[in-house]
mmCIF file of C-alpha atoms in Angstrom:
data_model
loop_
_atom_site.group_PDB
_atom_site.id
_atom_site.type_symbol
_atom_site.label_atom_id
_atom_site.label_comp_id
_atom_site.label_asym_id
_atom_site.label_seq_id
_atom_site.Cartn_x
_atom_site.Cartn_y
_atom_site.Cartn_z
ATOM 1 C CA UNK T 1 0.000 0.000 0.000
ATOM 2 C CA UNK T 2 1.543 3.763 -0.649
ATOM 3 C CA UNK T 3 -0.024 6.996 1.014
ATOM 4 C CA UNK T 4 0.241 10.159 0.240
ATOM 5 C CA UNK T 5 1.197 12.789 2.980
ATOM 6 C CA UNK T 6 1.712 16.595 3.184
ATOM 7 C CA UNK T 7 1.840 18.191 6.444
ATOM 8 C CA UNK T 8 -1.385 16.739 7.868
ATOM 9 C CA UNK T 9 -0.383 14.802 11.306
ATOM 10 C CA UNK T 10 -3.520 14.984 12.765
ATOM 11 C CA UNK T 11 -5.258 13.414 9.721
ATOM 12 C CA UNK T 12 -2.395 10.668 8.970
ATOM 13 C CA UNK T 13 -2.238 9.923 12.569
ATOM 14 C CA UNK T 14 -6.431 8.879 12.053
ATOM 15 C CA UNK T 15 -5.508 7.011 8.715
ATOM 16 C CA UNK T 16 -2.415 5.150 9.809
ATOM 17 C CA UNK T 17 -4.793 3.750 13.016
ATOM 18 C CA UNK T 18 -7.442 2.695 10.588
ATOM 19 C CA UNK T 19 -4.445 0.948 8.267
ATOM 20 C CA UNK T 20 -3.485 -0.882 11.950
ATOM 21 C CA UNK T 21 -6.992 -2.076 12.170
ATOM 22 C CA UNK T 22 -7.718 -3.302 8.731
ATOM 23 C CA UNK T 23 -9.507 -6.906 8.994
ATOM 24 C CA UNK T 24 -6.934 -8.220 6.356
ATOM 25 C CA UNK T 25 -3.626 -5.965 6.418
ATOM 26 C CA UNK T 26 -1.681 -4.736 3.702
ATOM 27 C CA UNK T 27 2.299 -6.669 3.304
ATOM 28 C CA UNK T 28 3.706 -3.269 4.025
ATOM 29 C CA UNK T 29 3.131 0.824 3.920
ATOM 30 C CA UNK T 30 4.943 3.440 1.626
ATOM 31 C CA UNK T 31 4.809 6.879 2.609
ATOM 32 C CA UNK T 32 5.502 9.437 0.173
ATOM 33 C CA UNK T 33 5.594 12.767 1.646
ATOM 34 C CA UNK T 34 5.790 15.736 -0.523
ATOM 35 C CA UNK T 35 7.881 17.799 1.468
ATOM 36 C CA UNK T 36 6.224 18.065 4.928
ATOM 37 C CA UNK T 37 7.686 19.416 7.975
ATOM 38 C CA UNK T 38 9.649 17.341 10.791
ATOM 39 C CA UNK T 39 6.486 16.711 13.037
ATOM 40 C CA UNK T 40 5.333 14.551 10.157
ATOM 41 C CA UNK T 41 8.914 12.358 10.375
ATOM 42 C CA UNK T 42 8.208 11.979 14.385
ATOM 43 C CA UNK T 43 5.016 11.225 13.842
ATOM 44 C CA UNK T 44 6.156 8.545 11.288
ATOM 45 C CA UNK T 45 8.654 7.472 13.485
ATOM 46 C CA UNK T 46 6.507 6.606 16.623
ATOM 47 C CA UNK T 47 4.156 4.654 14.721
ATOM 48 C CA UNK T 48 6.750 2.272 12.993
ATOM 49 C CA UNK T 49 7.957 1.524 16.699
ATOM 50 C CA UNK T 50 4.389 -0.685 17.144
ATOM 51 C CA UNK T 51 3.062 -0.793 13.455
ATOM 52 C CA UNK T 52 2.148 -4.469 12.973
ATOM 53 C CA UNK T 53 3.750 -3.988 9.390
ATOM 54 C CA UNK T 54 7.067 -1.995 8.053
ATOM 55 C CA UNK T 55 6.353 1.563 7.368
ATOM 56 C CA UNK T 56 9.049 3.280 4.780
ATOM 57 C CA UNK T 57 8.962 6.990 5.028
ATOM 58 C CA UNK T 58 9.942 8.365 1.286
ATOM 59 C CA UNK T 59 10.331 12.005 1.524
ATOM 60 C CA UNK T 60 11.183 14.603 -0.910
ATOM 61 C CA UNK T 61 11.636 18.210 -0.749
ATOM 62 C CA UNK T 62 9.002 21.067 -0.726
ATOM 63 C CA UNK T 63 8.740 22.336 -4.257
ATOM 64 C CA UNK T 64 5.081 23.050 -4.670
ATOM 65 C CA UNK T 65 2.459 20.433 -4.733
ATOM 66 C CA UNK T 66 4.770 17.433 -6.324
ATOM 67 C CA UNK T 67 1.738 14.844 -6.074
ATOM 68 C CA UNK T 68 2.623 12.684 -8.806
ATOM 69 C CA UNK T 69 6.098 12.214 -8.437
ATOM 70 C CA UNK T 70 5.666 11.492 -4.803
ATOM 71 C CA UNK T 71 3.432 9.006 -5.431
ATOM 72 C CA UNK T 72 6.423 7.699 -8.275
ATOM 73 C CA UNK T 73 8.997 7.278 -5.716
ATOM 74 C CA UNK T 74 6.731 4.979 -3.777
ATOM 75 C CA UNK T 75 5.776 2.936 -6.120
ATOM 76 C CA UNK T 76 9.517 2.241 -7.044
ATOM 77 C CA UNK T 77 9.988 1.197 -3.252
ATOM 78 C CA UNK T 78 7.071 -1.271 -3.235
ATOM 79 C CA UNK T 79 8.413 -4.680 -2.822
ATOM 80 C CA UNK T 80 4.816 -6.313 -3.824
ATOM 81 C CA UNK T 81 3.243 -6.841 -7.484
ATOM 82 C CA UNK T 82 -0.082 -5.338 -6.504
ATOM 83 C CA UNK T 83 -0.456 -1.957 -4.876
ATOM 84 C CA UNK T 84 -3.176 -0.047 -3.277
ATOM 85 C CA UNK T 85 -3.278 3.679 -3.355
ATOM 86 C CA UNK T 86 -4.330 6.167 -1.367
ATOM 87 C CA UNK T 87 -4.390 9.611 0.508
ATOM 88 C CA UNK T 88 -3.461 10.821 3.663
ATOM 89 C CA UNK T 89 -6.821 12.370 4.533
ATOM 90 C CA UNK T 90 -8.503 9.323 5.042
ATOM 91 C CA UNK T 91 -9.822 7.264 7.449
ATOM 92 C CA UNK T 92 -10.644 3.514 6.007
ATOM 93 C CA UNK T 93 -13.415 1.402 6.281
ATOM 94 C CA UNK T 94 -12.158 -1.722 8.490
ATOM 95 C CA UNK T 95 -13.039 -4.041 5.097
ATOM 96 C CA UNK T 96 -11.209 -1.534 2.865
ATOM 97 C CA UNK T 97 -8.153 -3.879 1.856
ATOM 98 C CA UNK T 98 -9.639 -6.769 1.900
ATOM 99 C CA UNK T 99 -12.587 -5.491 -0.384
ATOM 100 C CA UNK T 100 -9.350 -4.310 -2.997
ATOM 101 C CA UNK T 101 -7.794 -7.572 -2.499
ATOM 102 C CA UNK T 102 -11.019 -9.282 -3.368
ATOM 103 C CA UNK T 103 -11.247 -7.347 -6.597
ATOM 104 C CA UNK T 104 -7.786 -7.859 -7.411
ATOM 105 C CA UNK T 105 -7.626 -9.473 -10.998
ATOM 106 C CA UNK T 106 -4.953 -9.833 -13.541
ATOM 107 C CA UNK T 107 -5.856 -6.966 -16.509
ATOM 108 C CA UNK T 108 -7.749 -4.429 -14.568
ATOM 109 C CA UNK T 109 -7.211 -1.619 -12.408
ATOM 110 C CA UNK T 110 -9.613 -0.840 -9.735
ATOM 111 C CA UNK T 111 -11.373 2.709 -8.785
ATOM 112 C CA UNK T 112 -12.939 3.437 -5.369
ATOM 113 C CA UNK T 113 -14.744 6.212 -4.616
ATOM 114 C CA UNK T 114 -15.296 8.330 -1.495
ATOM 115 C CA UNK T 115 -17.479 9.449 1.540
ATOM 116 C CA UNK T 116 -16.344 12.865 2.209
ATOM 117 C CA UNK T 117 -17.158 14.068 6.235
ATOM 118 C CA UNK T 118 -18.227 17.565 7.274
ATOM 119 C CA UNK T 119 -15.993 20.431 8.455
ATOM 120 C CA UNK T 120 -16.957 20.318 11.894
ATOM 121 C CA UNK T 121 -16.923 16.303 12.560
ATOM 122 C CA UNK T 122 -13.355 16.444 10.662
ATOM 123 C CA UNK T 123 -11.975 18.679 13.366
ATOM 124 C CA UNK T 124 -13.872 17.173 15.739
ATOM 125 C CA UNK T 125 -11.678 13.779 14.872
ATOM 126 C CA UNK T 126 -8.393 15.598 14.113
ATOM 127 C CA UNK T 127 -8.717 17.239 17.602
ATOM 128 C CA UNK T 128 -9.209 13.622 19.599
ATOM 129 C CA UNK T 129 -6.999 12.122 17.235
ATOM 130 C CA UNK T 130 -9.093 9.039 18.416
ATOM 131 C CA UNK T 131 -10.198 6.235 15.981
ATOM 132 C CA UNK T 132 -14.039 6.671 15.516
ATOM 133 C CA UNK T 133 -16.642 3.780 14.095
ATOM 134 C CA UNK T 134 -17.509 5.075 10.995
ATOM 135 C CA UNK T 135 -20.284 3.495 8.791
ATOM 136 C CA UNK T 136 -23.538 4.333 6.780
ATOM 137 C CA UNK T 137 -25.777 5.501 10.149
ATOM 138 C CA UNK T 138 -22.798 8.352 11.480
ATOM 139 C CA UNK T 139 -23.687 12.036 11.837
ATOM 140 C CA UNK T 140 -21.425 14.542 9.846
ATOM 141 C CA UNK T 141 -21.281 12.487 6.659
ATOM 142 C CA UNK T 142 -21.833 14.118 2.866
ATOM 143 C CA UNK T 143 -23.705 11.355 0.128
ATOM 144 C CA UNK T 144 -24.059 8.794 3.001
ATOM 145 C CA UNK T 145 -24.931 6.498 0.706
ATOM 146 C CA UNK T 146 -21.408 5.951 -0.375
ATOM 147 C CA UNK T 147 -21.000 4.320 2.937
ATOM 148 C CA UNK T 148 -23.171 1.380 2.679
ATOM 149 C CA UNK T 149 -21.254 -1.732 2.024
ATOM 150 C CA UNK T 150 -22.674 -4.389 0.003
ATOM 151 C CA UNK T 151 -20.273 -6.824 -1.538
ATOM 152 C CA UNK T 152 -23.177 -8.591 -3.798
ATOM 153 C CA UNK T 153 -23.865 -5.219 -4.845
ATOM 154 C CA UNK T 154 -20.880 -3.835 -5.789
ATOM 155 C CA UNK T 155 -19.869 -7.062 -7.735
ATOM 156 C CA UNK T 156 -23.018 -6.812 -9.855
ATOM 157 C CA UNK T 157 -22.085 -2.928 -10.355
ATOM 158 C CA UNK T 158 -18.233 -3.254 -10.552
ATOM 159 C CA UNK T 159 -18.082 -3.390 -14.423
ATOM 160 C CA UNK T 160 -21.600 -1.378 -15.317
ATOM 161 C CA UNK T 161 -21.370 2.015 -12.711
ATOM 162 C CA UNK T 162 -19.853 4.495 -14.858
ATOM 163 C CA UNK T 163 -19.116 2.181 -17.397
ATOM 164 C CA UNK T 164 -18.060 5.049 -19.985
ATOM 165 C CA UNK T 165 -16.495 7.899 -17.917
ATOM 166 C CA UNK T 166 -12.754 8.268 -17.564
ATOM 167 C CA UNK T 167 -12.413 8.879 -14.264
ATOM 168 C CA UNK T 168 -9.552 8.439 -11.868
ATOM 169 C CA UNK T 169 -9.789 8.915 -8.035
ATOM 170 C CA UNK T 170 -6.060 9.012 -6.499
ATOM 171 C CA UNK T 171 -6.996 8.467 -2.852
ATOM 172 C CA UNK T 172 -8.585 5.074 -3.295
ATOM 173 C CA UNK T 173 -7.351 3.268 -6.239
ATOM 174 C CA UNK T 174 -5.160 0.054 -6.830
ATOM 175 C CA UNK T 175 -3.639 -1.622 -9.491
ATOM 176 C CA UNK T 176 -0.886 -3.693 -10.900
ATOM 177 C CA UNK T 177 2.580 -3.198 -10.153
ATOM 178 C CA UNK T 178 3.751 -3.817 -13.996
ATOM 179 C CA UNK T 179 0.706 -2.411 -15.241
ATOM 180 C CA UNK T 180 2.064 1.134 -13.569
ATOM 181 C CA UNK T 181 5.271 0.363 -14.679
ATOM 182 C CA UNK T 182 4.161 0.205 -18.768
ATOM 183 C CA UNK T 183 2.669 3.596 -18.623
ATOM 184 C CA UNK T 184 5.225 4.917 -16.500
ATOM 185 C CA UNK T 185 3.260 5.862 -13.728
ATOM 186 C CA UNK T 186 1.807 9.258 -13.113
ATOM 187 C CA UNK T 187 3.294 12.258 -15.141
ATOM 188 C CA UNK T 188 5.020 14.431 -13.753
ATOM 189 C CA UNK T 189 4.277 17.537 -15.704
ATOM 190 C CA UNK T 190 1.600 17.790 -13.111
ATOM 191 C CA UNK T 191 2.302 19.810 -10.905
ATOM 192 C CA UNK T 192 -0.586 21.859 -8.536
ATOM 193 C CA UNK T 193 -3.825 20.272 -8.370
ATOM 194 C CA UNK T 194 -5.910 18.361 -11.068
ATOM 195 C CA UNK T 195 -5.522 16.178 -13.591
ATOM 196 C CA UNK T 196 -2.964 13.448 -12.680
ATOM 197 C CA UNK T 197 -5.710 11.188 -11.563
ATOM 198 C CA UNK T 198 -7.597 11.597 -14.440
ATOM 199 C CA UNK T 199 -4.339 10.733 -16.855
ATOM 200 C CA UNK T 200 -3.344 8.315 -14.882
ATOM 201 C CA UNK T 201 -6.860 6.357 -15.304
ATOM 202 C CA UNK T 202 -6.725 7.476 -19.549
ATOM 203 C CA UNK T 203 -3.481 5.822 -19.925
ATOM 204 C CA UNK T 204 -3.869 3.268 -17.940
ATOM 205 C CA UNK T 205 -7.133 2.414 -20.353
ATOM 206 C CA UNK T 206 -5.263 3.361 -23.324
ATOM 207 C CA UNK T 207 -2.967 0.395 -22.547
ATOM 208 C CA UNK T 208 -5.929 -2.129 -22.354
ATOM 209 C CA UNK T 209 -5.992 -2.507 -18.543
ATOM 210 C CA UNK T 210 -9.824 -2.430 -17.775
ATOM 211 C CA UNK T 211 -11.034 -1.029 -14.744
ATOM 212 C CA UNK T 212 -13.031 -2.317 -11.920
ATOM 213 C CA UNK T 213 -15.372 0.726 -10.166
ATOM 214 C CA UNK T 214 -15.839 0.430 -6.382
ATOM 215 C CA UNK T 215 -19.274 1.604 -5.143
ATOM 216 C CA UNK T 216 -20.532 0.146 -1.914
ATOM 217 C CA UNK T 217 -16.826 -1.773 -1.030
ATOM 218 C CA UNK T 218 -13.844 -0.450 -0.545
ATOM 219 C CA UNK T 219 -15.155 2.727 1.366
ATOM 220 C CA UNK T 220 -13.154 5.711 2.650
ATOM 221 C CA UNK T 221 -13.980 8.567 4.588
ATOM 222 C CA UNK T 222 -12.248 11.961 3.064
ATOM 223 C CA UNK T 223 -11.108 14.024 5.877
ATOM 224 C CA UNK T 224 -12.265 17.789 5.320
ATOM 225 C CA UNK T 225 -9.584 20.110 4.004
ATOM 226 C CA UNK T 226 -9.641 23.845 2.096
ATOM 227 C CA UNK T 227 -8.983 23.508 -1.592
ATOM 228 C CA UNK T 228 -5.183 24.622 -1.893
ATOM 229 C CA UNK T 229 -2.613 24.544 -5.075
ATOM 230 C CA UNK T 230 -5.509 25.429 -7.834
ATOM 231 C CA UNK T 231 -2.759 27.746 -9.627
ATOM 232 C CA UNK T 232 -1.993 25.455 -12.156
ATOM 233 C CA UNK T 233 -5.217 23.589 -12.612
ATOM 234 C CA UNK T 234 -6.204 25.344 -16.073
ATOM 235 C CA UNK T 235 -2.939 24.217 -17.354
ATOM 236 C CA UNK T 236 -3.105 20.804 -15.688
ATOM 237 C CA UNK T 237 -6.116 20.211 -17.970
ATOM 238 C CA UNK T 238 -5.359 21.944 -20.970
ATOM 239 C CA UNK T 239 -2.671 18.866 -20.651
ATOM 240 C CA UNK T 240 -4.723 15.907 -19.808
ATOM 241 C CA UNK T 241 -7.676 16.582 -22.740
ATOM 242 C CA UNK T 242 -4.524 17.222 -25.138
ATOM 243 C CA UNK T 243 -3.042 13.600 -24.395
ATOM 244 C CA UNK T 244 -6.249 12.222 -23.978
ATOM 245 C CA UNK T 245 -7.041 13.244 -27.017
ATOM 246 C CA UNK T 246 -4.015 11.881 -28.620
ATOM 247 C CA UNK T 247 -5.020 8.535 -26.719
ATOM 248 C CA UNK T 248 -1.696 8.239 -25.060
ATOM 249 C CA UNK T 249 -0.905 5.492 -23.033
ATOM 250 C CA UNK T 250 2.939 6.245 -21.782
ATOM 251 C CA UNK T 251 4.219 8.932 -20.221
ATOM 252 C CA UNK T 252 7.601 10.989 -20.835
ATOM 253 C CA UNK T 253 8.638 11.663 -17.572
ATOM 254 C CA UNK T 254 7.321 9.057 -14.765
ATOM 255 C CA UNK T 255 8.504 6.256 -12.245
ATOM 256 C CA UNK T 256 11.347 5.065 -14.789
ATOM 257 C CA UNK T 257 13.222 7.527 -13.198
ATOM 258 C CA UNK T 258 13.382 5.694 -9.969
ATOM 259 C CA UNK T 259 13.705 1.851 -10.873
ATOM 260 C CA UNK T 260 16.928 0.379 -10.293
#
């Protein structure tokens, strides 16, 4: 599994105690931290005293919002062929890797979606810094029905919901190691918010991985947050509809960069 991290403690500190108590646990946890400060490398550090699998810690420095390449770097430390992605922000669903794991299949990639939580329950959370028992009855939740879990259901609607939307969702994906190897990962032109998912998810089609969409398994609850690093999202998508466009499936400048 690799996470995504910037200067959050409170919110990874929620999200690394839901990892703990996952009903099946992931073989190990890559950080990739785009540049936060050193309360986030304590943090890190207290945890992988008692974490009941290795943490790594793969930091870079703070050069803007460096999403994709962050996420890069931690890929090219994963030691295991399939990899689940996500976000920082997040507090998982106790089911949440083992409803990936279930999906797991040779030529697709899957996409989960999200239950996002209200301002005022998210600092509510981030101020206990106490695990809470989320699930489909909890005050403070936003489209509650993404929180109902129904494995029958979300088999029947894993290859139908959405069926013909290009859509990527960084904070709860997973896929195959090689298959993020051929396209080369995420691009790295992106830089600021927007788009990288969305590429990411194009190519990844483009190459003839299919995807598998997640609704009612594999739930996470988004931790509220102010929208920050928009500067560059006009660009960002000028980009993506240009490549998508010229139905490219490999990128110039990804995780190549970083395999031995």
């Amino acid at each position: 599994m690799i996470i995504s991290t910037y200067n959050r403690v409170d919110a990874l500190s929620l999200c690394l105690q839901s990892i703990a108590c996952q009903s099946l646990l992931p073989d190990e946890l890559v950080i990739g931290d785009d540049g936060s400060r050193n309360d986030t490398l304590q943090m890190i550090q207290s945890f992988q005293k008692h974490f009941p699998i290795p943490i790594v810690h793969v930091w870079q420095e703070d050069k803007g919002f460096r999403l994709a390449m962050a996420r890069n770097k931690s890929v090219a430390q994963c030691k295991y062929e399939y990899i689940i992605e996500i976000d920082g922000d997040l507090i998982l669903d106790r089911r949440f890797v083992e409803d990936h794991v279930y999906f797991a299949c040779e030529g697709y990639f899957i996409k989960g979606g999200r239950v996002n939580l209200t301002e005022e329950l998210t600092k509510k959370l981030c101020s206990s810094l106490r695990l809470p028992d989320l699930n489909f009855l909890s005050k403070g939740l936003k489209r509650r029905i993404n929180a109902f879990h129904c494995l029958s259901l979300s088999t029947y609607l894993s290859t139908r919901y959405k069926k013909n939307k290009i859509v990527g969702l960084g904070c709860n994906m997973s896929f195959w190691k090689k298959d993020y190897i051929a396209i080369n990962g995420y691009d790295e032109f992106f830089e600021g918010w927007g788009g990288e998912d969305w590429d990411f998810a194009c190519r990844m089609l483009n190459s003839g991985v299919k995807r598998f969409y997640l609704k009612f398994s594999g739930i996470v609850f988004h931790l509220w947050h102010q929208d920050f690093h928009m500067q560059n999202k006009d660009k960002n998508f000028e980009y993506y509809y240009e490549k998508k466009g010229a139905k490219a499936s490999r990128c110039d400048k990804g995780i190549d960069q970083y395999l031995l």
